[in-house]
Amino acid sequence: VGIAGSSILGENVRIGGQAGISGHLKIGNNVEIGGGSGVIKDIPDNSKVMGYPAKNIREFLRDNKWYTKQLQLIQMLRFLKM
């Protein structure tokens, strides 16, 4: 984990290996940062982020076509099990 600058970390922050935080940022409470992520903006409370630059997981999944297809497949399988 690399932290550059004077970032403020909230309580219960979990940072994955090889993640980097750069700048004077505020990381909220109950935040999870995925391994290898690059944080360059403030992160609000109760967030899970990943990627480079780090994005909220829902935004990351929405922007990534492969993950979107996998998510659709999972939702379809759940529907079929009902």
PDB file of N, CA and C in Angstrom, residues 9-66:
ATOM      1  N   LEU A   9      -7.673   9.184   6.681  1.00  0.00           N
ATOM      2  CA  LEU A   9      -8.401   7.922   6.604  1.00  0.00           C
ATOM      3  C   LEU A   9      -9.424   7.855   7.719  1.00  0.00           C
ATOM      4  N   GLY A  10     -10.656   7.461   7.369  1.00  0.00           N
ATOM      5  CA  GLY A  10     -11.715   7.302   8.355  1.00  0.00           C
ATOM      6  C   GLY A  10     -11.525   6.018   9.138  1.00  0.00           C
ATOM      7  N   GLU A  11     -12.547   5.658   9.901  1.00  0.00           N
ATOM      8  CA  GLU A  11     -12.514   4.432  10.691  1.00  0.00           C
ATOM      9  C   GLU A  11     -12.930   3.248   9.833  1.00  0.00           C
ATOM     10  N   ASN A  12     -12.403   2.089  10.149  1.00  0.00           N
ATOM     11  CA  ASN A  12     -12.754   0.839   9.483  1.00  0.00           C
ATOM     12  C   ASN A  12     -12.504   0.902   7.977  1.00  0.00           C
ATOM     13  N   VAL A  13     -11.319   1.351   7.597  1.00  0.00           N
ATOM     14  CA  VAL A  13     -10.924   1.423   6.184  1.00  0.00           C
ATOM     15  C   VAL A  13     -10.080   0.195   5.874  1.00  0.00           C
ATOM     16  N   ARG A  14     -10.455  -0.522   4.821  1.00  0.00           N
ATOM     17  CA  ARG A  14      -9.716  -1.713   4.403  1.00  0.00           C
ATOM     18  C   ARG A  14      -9.081  -1.422   3.047  1.00  0.00           C
ATOM     19  N   ILE A  15      -7.770  -1.602   2.967  1.00  0.00           N
ATOM     20  CA  ILE A  15      -7.042  -1.290   1.733  1.00  0.00           C
ATOM     21  C   ILE A  15      -6.352  -2.556   1.236  1.00  0.00           C
ATOM     22  N   GLY A  16      -6.675  -2.954   0.011  1.00  0.00           N
ATOM     23  CA  GLY A  16      -6.074  -4.143  -0.583  1.00  0.00           C
ATOM     24  C   GLY A  16      -4.615  -3.905  -0.956  1.00  0.00           C
ATOM     25  N   GLY A  17      -3.892  -5.005  -1.128  1.00  0.00           N
ATOM     26  CA  GLY A  17      -2.473  -4.943  -1.480  1.00  0.00           C
ATOM     27  C   GLY A  17      -2.235  -4.237  -2.804  1.00  0.00           C
ATOM     28  N   GLN A  18      -1.107  -3.568  -2.897  1.00  0.00           N
ATOM     29  CA  GLN A  18      -0.685  -2.868  -4.108  1.00  0.00           C
ATOM     30  C   GLN A  18      -1.569  -1.666  -4.449  1.00  0.00           C
ATOM     31  N   ALA A  19      -2.462  -1.263  -3.547  1.00  0.00           N
ATOM     32  CA  ALA A  19      -3.299  -0.080  -3.793  1.00  0.00           C
ATOM     33  C   ALA A  19      -2.491   1.176  -3.505  1.00  0.00           C
ATOM     34  N   GLY A  20      -2.832   2.260  -4.183  1.00  0.00           N
ATOM     35  CA  GLY A  20      -2.141   3.521  -3.976  1.00  0.00           C
ATOM     36  C   GLY A  20      -3.117   4.654  -3.745  1.00  0.00           C
ATOM     37  N   ILE A  21      -2.779   5.532  -2.825  1.00  0.00           N
ATOM     38  CA  ILE A  21      -3.592   6.710  -2.514  1.00  0.00           C
ATOM     39  C   ILE A  21      -2.686   7.915  -2.705  1.00  0.00           C
ATOM     40  N   SER A  22      -3.062   8.810  -3.627  1.00  0.00           N
ATOM     41  CA  SER A  22      -2.183   9.947  -3.885  1.00  0.00           C
ATOM     42  C   SER A  22      -2.928  11.262  -3.735  1.00  0.00           C
ATOM     43  N   GLY A  23      -2.259  12.222  -3.145  1.00  0.00           N
ATOM     44  CA  GLY A  23      -2.838  13.542  -2.955  1.00  0.00           C
ATOM     45  C   GLY A  23      -3.349  13.739  -1.543  1.00  0.00           C
ATOM     46  N   HIS A  24      -3.967  14.860  -1.337  1.00  0.00           N
ATOM     47  CA  HIS A  24      -4.543  15.212  -0.036  1.00  0.00           C
ATOM     48  C   HIS A  24      -6.011  14.834  -0.082  1.00  0.00           C
ATOM     49  N   LEU A  25      -6.299  13.570   0.217  1.00  0.00           N
ATOM     50  CA  LEU A  25      -7.646  13.039   0.058  1.00  0.00           C
ATOM     51  C   LEU A  25      -8.276  12.699   1.388  1.00  0.00           C
ATOM     52  N   LYS A  26      -9.619  12.618   1.376  1.00  0.00           N
ATOM     53  CA  LYS A  26     -10.361  12.159   2.542  1.00  0.00           C
ATOM     54  C   LYS A  26     -11.019  10.840   2.175  1.00  0.00           C
ATOM     55  N   ILE A  27     -10.653   9.799   2.895  1.00  0.00           N
ATOM     56  CA  ILE A  27     -11.248   8.482   2.726  1.00  0.00           C
ATOM     57  C   ILE A  27     -12.232   8.305   3.873  1.00  0.00           C
ATOM     58  N   GLY A  28     -13.506   8.098   3.553  1.00  0.00           N
ATOM     59  CA  GLY A  28     -14.564   8.031   4.563  1.00  0.00           C
ATOM     60  C   GLY A  28     -14.495   6.794   5.445  1.00  0.00           C
ATOM     61  N   ASN A  29     -15.480   6.671   6.331  1.00  0.00           N
ATOM     62  CA  ASN A  29     -15.596   5.524   7.231  1.00  0.00           C
ATOM     63  C   ASN A  29     -16.165   4.325   6.478  1.00  0.00           C
ATOM     64  N   ASN A  30     -15.794   3.123   6.915  1.00  0.00           N
ATOM     65  CA  ASN A  30     -16.312   1.869   6.345  1.00  0.00           C
ATOM     66  C   ASN A  30     -16.089   1.782   4.841  1.00  0.00           C
ATOM     67  N   VAL A  31     -14.871   2.051   4.415  1.00  0.00           N
ATOM     68  CA  VAL A  31     -14.519   2.035   2.993  1.00  0.00           C
ATOM     69  C   VAL A  31     -13.621   0.831   2.709  1.00  0.00           C
ATOM     70  N   GLU A  32     -13.864   0.190   1.572  1.00  0.00           N
ATOM     71  CA  GLU A  32     -12.997  -0.894   1.108  1.00  0.00           C
ATOM     72  C   GLU A  32     -12.393  -0.472  -0.223  1.00  0.00           C
ATOM     73  N   ILE A  33     -11.064  -0.568  -0.321  1.00  0.00           N
ATOM     74  CA  ILE A  33     -10.348  -0.218  -1.547  1.00  0.00           C
ATOM     75  C   ILE A  33      -9.732  -1.503  -2.090  1.00  0.00           C
ATOM     76  N   GLY A  34     -10.106  -1.875  -3.305  1.00  0.00           N
ATOM     77  CA  GLY A  34      -9.632  -3.110  -3.909  1.00  0.00           C
ATOM     78  C   GLY A  34      -8.130  -3.090  -4.177  1.00  0.00           C
ATOM     79  N   GLY A  35      -7.540  -4.265  -4.169  1.00  0.00           N
ATOM     80  CA  GLY A  35      -6.115  -4.405  -4.432  1.00  0.00           C
ATOM     81  C   GLY A  35      -5.734  -3.869  -5.803  1.00  0.00           C
ATOM     82  N   GLY A  36      -4.625  -3.167  -5.877  1.00  0.00           N
ATOM     83  CA  GLY A  36      -4.140  -2.618  -7.137  1.00  0.00           C
ATOM     84  C   GLY A  36      -4.860  -1.368  -7.598  1.00  0.00           C
ATOM     85  N   SER A  37      -5.775  -0.865  -6.792  1.00  0.00           N
ATOM     86  CA  SER A  37      -6.535   0.333  -7.171  1.00  0.00           C
ATOM     87  C   SER A  37      -5.702   1.584  -6.980  1.00  0.00           C
ATOM     88  N   GLY A  38      -6.035   2.618  -7.729  1.00  0.00           N
ATOM     89  CA  GLY A  38      -5.372   3.907  -7.602  1.00  0.00           C
ATOM     90  C   GLY A  38      -6.386   4.971  -7.222  1.00  0.00           C
ATOM     91  N   VAL A  39      -6.313   5.448  -5.997  1.00  0.00           N
ATOM     92  CA  VAL A  39      -7.273   6.429  -5.494  1.00  0.00           C
ATOM     93  C   VAL A  39      -6.725   7.824  -5.751  1.00  0.00           C
ATOM     94  N   ILE A  40      -7.490   8.629  -6.511  1.00  0.00           N
ATOM     95  CA  ILE A  40      -7.059   9.992  -6.824  1.00  0.00           C
ATOM     96  C   ILE A  40      -8.133  11.018  -6.470  1.00  0.00           C
ATOM     97  N   LYS A  41      -9.273  10.551  -5.912  1.00  0.00           N
ATOM     98  CA  LYS A  41     -10.350  11.452  -5.483  1.00  0.00           C
ATOM     99  C   LYS A  41     -10.849  11.009  -4.116  1.00  0.00           C
ATOM    100  N   ASP A  42     -11.508  11.920  -3.404  1.00  0.00           N
ATOM    101  CA  ASP A  42     -12.101  11.582  -2.115  1.00  0.00           C
ATOM    102  C   ASP A  42     -13.089  10.433  -2.279  1.00  0.00           C
ATOM    103  N   ILE A  43     -13.219   9.618  -1.222  1.00  0.00           N
ATOM    104  CA  ILE A  43     -14.156   8.497  -1.237  1.00  0.00           C
ATOM    105  C   ILE A  43     -15.140   8.698  -0.088  1.00  0.00           C
ATOM    106  N   PRO A  44     -16.450   8.697  -0.398  1.00  0.00           N
ATOM    107  CA  PRO A  44     -17.450   8.906   0.658  1.00  0.00           C
ATOM    108  C   PRO A  44     -17.575   7.683   1.569  1.00  0.00           C
ATOM    109  N   ASP A  45     -18.252   7.870   2.702  1.00  0.00           N
ATOM    110  CA  ASP A  45     -18.499   6.785   3.651  1.00  0.00           C
ATOM    111  C   ASP A  45     -19.214   5.619   2.976  1.00  0.00           C
ATOM    112  N   ASN A  46     -18.986   4.423   3.530  1.00  0.00           N
ATOM    113  CA  ASN A  46     -19.679   3.198   3.118  1.00  0.00           C
ATOM    114  C   ASN A  46     -19.546   2.888   1.635  1.00  0.00           C
ATOM    115  N   SER A  47     -18.349   3.064   1.095  1.00  0.00           N
ATOM    116  CA  SER A  47     -18.109   2.812  -0.319  1.00  0.00           C
ATOM    117  C   SER A  47     -17.163   1.640  -0.503  1.00  0.00           C
ATOM    118  N   LYS A  48     -17.296   0.995  -1.648  1.00  0.00           N
ATOM    119  CA  LYS A  48     -16.350  -0.030  -2.075  1.00  0.00           C
ATOM    120  C   LYS A  48     -15.859   0.416  -3.436  1.00  0.00           C
ATOM    121  N   VAL A  49     -14.542   0.593  -3.580  1.00  0.00           N
ATOM    122  CA  VAL A  49     -13.989   1.098  -4.833  1.00  0.00           C
ATOM    123  C   VAL A  49     -12.932   0.143  -5.366  1.00  0.00           C
ATOM    124  N   MET A  50     -12.734   0.204  -6.684  1.00  0.00           N
ATOM    125  CA  MET A  50     -11.703  -0.598  -7.320  1.00  0.00           C
ATOM    126  C   MET A  50     -11.345   0.015  -8.659  1.00  0.00           C
ATOM    127  N   GLY A  51     -10.220  -0.390  -9.217  1.00  0.00           N
ATOM    128  CA  GLY A  51      -9.801   0.070 -10.537  1.00  0.00           C
ATOM    129  C   GLY A  51      -8.813   1.216 -10.468  1.00  0.00           C
ATOM    130  N   TYR A  52      -8.380   1.630 -11.661  1.00  0.00           N
ATOM    131  CA  TYR A  52      -7.481   2.783 -11.751  1.00  0.00           C
ATOM    132  C   TYR A  52      -7.952   3.680 -12.868  1.00  0.00           C
ATOM    133  N   PRO A  53      -8.451   4.848 -12.567  1.00  0.00           N
ATOM    134  CA  PRO A  53      -8.625   5.398 -11.219  1.00  0.00           C
ATOM    135  C   PRO A  53      -9.748   4.679 -10.493  1.00  0.00           C
ATOM    136  N   ALA A  54      -9.673   4.655  -9.174  1.00  0.00           N
ATOM    137  CA  ALA A  54     -10.658   3.939  -8.366  1.00  0.00           C
ATOM    138  C   ALA A  54     -12.050   4.528  -8.566  1.00  0.00           C
ATOM    139  N   LYS A  55     -13.012   3.639  -8.788  1.00  0.00           N
ATOM    140  CA  LYS A  55     -14.411   4.031  -8.936  1.00  0.00           C
ATOM    141  C   LYS A  55     -15.238   3.175  -7.993  1.00  0.00           C
ATOM    142  N   ASN A  56     -16.391   3.703  -7.633  1.00  0.00           N
ATOM    143  CA  ASN A  56     -17.343   2.927  -6.868  1.00  0.00           C
ATOM    144  C   ASN A  56     -17.613   1.640  -7.641  1.00  0.00           C
ATOM    145  N   ILE A  57     -17.731   0.520  -6.973  1.00  0.00           N
ATOM    146  CA  ILE A  57     -17.881  -0.766  -7.666  1.00  0.00           C
ATOM    147  C   ILE A  57     -19.069  -0.751  -8.612  1.00  0.00           C
ATOM    148  N   ARG A  58     -20.169  -0.144  -8.243  1.00  0.00           N
ATOM    149  CA  ARG A  58     -21.325  -0.111  -9.146  1.00  0.00           C
ATOM    150  C   ARG A  58     -20.994   0.642 -10.426  1.00  0.00           C
ATOM    151  N   GLU A  59     -20.266   1.746 -10.312  1.00  0.00           N
ATOM    152  CA  GLU A  59     -19.852   2.495 -11.505  1.00  0.00           C
ATOM    153  C   GLU A  59     -18.856   1.677 -12.318  1.00  0.00           C
ATOM    154  N   PHE A  60     -17.933   1.010 -11.627  1.00  0.00           N
ATOM    155  CA  PHE A  60     -16.935   0.197 -12.320  1.00  0.00           C
ATOM    156  C   PHE A  60     -17.623  -0.919 -13.108  1.00  0.00           C
ATOM    157  N   LEU A  61     -18.568  -1.587 -12.473  1.00  0.00           N
ATOM    158  CA  LEU A  61     -19.264  -2.682 -13.143  1.00  0.00           C
ATOM    159  C   LEU A  61     -20.104  -2.177 -14.306  1.00  0.00           C
ATOM    160  N   ARG A  62     -20.707  -1.020 -14.145  1.00  0.00           N
ATOM    161  CA  ARG A  62     -21.549  -0.463 -15.217  1.00  0.00           C
ATOM    162  C   ARG A  62     -20.692  -0.081 -16.428  1.00  0.00           C
ATOM    163  N   ASP A  63     -19.489   0.418 -16.197  1.00  0.00           N
ATOM    164  CA  ASP A  63     -18.627   0.876 -17.281  1.00  0.00           C
ATOM    165  C   ASP A  63     -17.850  -0.258 -17.956  1.00  0.00           C
ATOM    166  N   ASN A  64     -17.776  -1.409 -17.328  1.00  0.00           N
ATOM    167  CA  ASN A  64     -16.988  -2.511 -17.864  1.00  0.00           C
ATOM    168  C   ASN A  64     -17.919  -3.539 -18.503  1.00  0.00           C
ATOM    169  N   LYS A  65     -17.829  -3.721 -19.815  1.00  0.00           N
ATOM    170  CA  LYS A  65     -18.756  -4.589 -20.541  1.00  0.00           C
ATOM    171  C   LYS A  65     -18.702  -6.037 -20.070  1.00  0.00           C
ATOM    172  N   TRP A  66     -17.499  -6.561 -19.796  1.00  0.00           N
ATOM    173  CA  TRP A  66     -17.399  -7.959 -19.372  1.00  0.00           C
ATOM    174  C   TRP A  66     -18.145  -8.170 -18.063  1.00  0.00           C
TER     175      TRP A  66
END
